[in-house]
Short mmCIF file of C-alpha atoms in Angstrom, two decimals:
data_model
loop_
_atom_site.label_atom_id
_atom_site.label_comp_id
_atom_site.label_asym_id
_atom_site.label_seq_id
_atom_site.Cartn_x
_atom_site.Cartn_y
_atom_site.Cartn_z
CA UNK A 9 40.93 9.36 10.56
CA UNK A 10 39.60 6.98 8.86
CA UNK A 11 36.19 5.13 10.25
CA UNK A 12 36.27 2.35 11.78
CA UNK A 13 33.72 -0.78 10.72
CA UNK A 14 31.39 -1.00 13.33
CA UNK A 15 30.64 3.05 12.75
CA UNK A 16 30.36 2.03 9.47
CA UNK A 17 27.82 -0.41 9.93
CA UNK A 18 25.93 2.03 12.18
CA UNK A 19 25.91 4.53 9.96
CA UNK A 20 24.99 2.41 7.06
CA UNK A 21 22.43 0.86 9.09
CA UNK A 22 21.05 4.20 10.33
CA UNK A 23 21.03 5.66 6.49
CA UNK A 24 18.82 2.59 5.23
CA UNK A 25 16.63 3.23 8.51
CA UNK A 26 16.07 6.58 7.50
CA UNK A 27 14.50 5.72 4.64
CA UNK A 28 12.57 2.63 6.00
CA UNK A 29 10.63 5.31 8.50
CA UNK A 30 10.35 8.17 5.82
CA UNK A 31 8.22 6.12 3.31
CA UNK A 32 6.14 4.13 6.04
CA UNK A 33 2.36 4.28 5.70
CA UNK A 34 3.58 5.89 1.88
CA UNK A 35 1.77 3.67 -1.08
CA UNK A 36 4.32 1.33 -1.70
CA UNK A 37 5.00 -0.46 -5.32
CA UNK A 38 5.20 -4.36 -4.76
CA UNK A 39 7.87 -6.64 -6.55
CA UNK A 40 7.26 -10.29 -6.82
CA UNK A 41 9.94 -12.30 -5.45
CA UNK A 42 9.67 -16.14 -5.07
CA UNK A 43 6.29 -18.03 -4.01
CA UNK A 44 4.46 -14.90 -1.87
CA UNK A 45 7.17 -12.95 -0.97
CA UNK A 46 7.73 -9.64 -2.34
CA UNK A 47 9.56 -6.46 -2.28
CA UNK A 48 8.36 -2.87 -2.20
CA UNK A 49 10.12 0.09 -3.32
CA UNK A 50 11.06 1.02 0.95
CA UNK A 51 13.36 -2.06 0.63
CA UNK A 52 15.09 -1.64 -2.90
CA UNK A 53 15.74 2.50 -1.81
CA UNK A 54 16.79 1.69 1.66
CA UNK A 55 19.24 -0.84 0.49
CA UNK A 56 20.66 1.68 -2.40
CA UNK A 57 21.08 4.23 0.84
CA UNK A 58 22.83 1.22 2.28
CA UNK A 59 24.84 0.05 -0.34
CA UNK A 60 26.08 3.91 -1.25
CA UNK A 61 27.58 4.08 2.23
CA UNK A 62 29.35 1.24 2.13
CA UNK A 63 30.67 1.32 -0.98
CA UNK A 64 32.21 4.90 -0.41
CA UNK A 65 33.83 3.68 2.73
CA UNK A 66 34.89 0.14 1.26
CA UNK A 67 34.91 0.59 -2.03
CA UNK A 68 37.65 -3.16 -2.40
CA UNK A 69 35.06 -4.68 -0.14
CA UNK A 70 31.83 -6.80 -1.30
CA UNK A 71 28.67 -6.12 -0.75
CA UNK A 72 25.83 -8.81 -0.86
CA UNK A 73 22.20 -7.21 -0.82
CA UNK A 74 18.52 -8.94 -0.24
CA UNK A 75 17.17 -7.43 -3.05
CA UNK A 76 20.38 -6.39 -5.52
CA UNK A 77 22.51 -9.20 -4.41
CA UNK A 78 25.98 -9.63 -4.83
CA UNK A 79 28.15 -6.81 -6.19
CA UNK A 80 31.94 -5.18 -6.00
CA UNK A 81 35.15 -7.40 -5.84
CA UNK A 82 35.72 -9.27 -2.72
CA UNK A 83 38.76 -10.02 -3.64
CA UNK A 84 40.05 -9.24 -0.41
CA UNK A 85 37.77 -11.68 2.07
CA UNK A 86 35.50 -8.92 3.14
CA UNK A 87 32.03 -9.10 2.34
CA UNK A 88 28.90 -7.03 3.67
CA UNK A 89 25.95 -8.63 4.49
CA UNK A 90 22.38 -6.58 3.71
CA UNK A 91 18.94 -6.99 4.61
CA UNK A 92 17.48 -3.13 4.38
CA UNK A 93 13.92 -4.09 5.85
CA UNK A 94 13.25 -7.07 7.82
CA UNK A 95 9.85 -7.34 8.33
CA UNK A 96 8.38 -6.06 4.76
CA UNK A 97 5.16 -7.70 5.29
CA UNK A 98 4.76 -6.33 8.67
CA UNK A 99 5.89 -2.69 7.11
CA UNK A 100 3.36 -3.11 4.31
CA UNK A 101 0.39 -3.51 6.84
CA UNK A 102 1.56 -0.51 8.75
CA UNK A 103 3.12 -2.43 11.29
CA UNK A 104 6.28 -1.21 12.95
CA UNK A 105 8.11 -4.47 13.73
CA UNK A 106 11.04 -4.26 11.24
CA UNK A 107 14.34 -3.99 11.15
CA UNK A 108 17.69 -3.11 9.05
CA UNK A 109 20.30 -5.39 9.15
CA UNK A 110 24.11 -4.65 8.22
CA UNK A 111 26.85 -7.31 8.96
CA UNK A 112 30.78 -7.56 7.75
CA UNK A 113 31.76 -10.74 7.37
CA UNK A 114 35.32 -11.52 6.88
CA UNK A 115 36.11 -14.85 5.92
CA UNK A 116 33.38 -17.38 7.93
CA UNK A 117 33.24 -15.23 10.98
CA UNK A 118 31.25 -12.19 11.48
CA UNK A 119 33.27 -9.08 12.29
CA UNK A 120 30.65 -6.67 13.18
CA UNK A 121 27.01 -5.71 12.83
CA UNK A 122 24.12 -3.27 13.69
CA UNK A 123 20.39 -3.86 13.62
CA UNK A 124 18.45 -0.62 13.23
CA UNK A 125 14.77 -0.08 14.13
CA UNK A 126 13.79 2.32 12.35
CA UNK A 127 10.49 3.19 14.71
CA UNK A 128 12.21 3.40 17.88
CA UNK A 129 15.60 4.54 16.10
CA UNK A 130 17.58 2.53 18.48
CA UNK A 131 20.38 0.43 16.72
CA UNK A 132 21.85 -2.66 17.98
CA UNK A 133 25.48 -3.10 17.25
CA UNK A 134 28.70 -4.99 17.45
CA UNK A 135 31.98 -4.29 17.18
CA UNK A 136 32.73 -8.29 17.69
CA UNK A 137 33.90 -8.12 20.99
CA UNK A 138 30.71 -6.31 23.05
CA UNK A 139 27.15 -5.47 22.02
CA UNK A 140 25.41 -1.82 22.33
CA UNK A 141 22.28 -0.10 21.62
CA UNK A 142 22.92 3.11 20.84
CA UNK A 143 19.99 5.54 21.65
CA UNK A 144 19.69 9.34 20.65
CA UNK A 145 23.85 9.25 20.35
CA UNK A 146 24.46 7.68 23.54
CA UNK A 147 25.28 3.95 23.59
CA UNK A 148 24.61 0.96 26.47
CA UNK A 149 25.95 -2.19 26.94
CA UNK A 150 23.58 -4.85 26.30
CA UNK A 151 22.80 -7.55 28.82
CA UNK A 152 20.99 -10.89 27.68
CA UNK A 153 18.28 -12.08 30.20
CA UNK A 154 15.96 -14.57 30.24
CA UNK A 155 13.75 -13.27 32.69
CA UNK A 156 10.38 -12.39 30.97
CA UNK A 157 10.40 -16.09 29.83
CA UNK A 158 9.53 -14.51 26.48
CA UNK A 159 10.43 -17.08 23.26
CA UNK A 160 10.50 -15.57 20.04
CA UNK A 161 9.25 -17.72 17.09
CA UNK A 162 9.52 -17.99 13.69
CA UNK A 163 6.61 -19.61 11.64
CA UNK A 164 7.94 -18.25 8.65
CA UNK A 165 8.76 -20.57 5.37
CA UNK A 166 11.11 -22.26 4.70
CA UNK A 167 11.05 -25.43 7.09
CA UNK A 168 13.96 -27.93 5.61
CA UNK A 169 13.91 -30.10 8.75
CA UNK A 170 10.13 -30.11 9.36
CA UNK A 171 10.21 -34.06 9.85
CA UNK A 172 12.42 -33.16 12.80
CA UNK A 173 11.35 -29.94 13.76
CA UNK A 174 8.20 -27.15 13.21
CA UNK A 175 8.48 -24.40 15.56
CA UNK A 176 4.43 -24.20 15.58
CA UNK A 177 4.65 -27.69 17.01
CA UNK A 178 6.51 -25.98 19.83
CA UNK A 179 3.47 -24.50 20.61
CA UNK A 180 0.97 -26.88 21.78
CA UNK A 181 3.66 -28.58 24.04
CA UNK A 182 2.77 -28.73 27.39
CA UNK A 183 6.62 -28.38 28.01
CA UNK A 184 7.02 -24.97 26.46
CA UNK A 185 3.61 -24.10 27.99
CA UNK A 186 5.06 -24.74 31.46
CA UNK A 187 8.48 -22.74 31.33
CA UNK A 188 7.86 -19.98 28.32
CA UNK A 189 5.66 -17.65 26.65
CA UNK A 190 5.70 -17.50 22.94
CA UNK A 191 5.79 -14.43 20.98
CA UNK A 192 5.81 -13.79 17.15
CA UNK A 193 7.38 -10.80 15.88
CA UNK A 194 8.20 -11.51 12.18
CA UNK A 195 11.33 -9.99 11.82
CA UNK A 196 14.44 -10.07 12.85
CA UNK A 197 14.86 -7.68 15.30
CA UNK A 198 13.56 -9.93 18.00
CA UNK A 199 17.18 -11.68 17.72
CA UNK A 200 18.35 -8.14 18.54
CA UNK A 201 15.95 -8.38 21.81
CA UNK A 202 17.68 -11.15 22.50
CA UNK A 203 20.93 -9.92 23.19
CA UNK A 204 19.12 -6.80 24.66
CA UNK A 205 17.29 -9.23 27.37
CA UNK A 206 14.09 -8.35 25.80
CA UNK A 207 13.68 -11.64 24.81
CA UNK A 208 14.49 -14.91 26.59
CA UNK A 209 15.36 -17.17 23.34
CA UNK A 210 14.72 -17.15 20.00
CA UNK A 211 13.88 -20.18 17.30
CA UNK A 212 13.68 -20.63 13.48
CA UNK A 213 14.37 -23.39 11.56
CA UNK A 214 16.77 -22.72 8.65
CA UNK A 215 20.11 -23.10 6.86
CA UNK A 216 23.56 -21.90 7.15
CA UNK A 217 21.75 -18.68 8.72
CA UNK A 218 25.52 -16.87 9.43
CA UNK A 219 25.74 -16.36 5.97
CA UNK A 220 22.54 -15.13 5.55
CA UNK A 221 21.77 -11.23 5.14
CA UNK A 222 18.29 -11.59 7.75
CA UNK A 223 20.18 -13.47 10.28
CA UNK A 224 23.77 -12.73 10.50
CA UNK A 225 23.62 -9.32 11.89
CA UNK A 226 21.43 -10.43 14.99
CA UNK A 227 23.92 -13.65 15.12
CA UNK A 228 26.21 -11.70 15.61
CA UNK A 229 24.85 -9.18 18.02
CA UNK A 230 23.72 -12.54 20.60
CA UNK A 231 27.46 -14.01 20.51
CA UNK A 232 29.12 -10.85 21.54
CA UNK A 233 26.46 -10.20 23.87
CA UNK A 234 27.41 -13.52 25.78
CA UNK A 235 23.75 -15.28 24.76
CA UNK A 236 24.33 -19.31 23.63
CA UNK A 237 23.95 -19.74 19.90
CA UNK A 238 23.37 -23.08 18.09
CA UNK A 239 21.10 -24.40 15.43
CA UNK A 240 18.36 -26.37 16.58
CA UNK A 241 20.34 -29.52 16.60
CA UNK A 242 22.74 -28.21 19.36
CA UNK A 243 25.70 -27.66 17.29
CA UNK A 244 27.86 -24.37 16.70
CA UNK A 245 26.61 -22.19 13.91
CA UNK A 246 30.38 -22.11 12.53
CA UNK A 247 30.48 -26.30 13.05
CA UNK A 248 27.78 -26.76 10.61
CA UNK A 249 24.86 -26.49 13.01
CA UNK A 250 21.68 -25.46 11.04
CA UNK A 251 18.35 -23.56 11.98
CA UNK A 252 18.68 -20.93 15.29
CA UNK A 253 18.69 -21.57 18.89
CA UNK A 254 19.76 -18.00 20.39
CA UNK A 255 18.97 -18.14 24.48
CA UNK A 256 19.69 -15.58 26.96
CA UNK A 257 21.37 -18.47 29.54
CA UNK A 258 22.82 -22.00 29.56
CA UNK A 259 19.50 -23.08 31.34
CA UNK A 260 17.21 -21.63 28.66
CA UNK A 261 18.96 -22.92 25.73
CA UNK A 262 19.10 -26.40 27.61
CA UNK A 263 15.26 -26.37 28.03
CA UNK A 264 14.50 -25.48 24.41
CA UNK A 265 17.13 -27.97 23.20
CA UNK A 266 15.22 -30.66 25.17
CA UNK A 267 11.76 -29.41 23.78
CA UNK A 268 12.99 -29.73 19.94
CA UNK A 269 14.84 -33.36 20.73
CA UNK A 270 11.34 -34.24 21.59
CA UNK A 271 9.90 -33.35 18.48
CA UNK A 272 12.60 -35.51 16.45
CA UNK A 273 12.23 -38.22 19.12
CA UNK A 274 8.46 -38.28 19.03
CA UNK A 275 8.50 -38.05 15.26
CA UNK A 276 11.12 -41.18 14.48
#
């Protein structure tokens, strides 16, 4: 029987997270990428671990990678989406807020995903209808709440629409103050929390993020989870919409959408 792609995503995802967790606290060779950001030798062997899996499984489909980037055919609309570590500064100060991110995406929609953390070794997945976190082989539906009140942000470059909107401005309003509590994670996986109801919202400024290999997995993870998903401007990811609102609830998204209208309106 032949498997099926969200096991395949899981078991890619799992395979790249294997490696993430066996060289941690390792000494770790650094590649310059653009401006500050690097690479160490954890990402560019977890996404070969990632990549081989795939590729056995699909070998007609194409693969797009962080660090190798785009490779095989695609001929056939089917392309995978991978970021193998999420979070490399974080992993290169021995901190264990990463994640591994594996997404199909057929066309302009994404099919299915999984979001590994390699610490806990949960992984979030999708099979594009439901999300699950499957933990030590057994798997639970995951529920989005917005109960904690907990807003993930990223402060992370790049800001294209800073005149409109900086997420650190989001801090020192006395709106936000009043109704959330910020939290910082640096990676990822706090979209995964998200849809897990570990997280109330999450916030980033950014472009076309459901094509990108960081976000699309988690993306895709908060729509089938039933969370709302825009870009900061309000509008559907797939409509154009740019940056990342992903809320647990209608009321939560509303709020934040209010608080980031402010910013453009207080800015014009």
């Amino acid at each position: 029987m032949s498997t099926t792609d969200h096991a395949l995503a899981i078991e890619a995802a799992e395979a790249g997270a294997a490696v993430v967790r066996s060289q941690y606290g390792s000494s770790l060779t650094r590649f310059a990428k653009v401006g500050t950001d690097f690479a160490t030798t954890a990402d560019i062997e977890a996404e070969k671990a990632i990549l081989d899996v795939l590729g056995a499984a699909r070998p007609d489909d194409g693969l797009l990678g962080e660090e190798s980037g785009r490779t095989g055919t695609g001929g056939n609309g089917r392309t995978w989406l991978v970021d193998p570590l999420c979070g490399t500064l974080n992993y290169s100060a021995r901190t264990m807020l990463v994640s591994v991110n594996v997404a199909l995406r057929t066309g302009t929609h994404l099919a299915v995903a999984a979001s590994a953390d390699p610490f806990s070794e949960e992984v979030f997945w999708t099979d594009g209808v439901a999300s699950y976190v499957r933990r030590a082989g057994t798997d639970q539906r995951l529920v989005p709440s917005a109960e904690s009140t907990l807003v993930d942000l990223n402060l992370d470059p790049p800001f294209p629409h800073r005149d409109a909107f900086l997420a650190a401005r989001m801090l020192a309003d006395d709106g936000f103050i009043a109704q959330f509590r910020p939290r910082v994670v640096s990676s990822t996986l706090a979209v995964a929390w998200v849809a897990a109801g570990r997280r109330a919202a999450y916030v980033t400024d950014g472009r076309d993020l459901r094509q990108s290999v960081h976000f699309a997995a988690g993306i895709a993870l908060c729509e089938a989870a039933g969370c709302v998903v825009t870009g900061i401007d309000g509008r559907p990811l797939h409509a154009g919409g740019e940056g990342l609102v992903a809320a647990a609830d209608e009321q939560t998204h509303a709020a934040l959408l209010a608080l980031i209208r402010r910013q453009r309106t207080e800015r014009d």
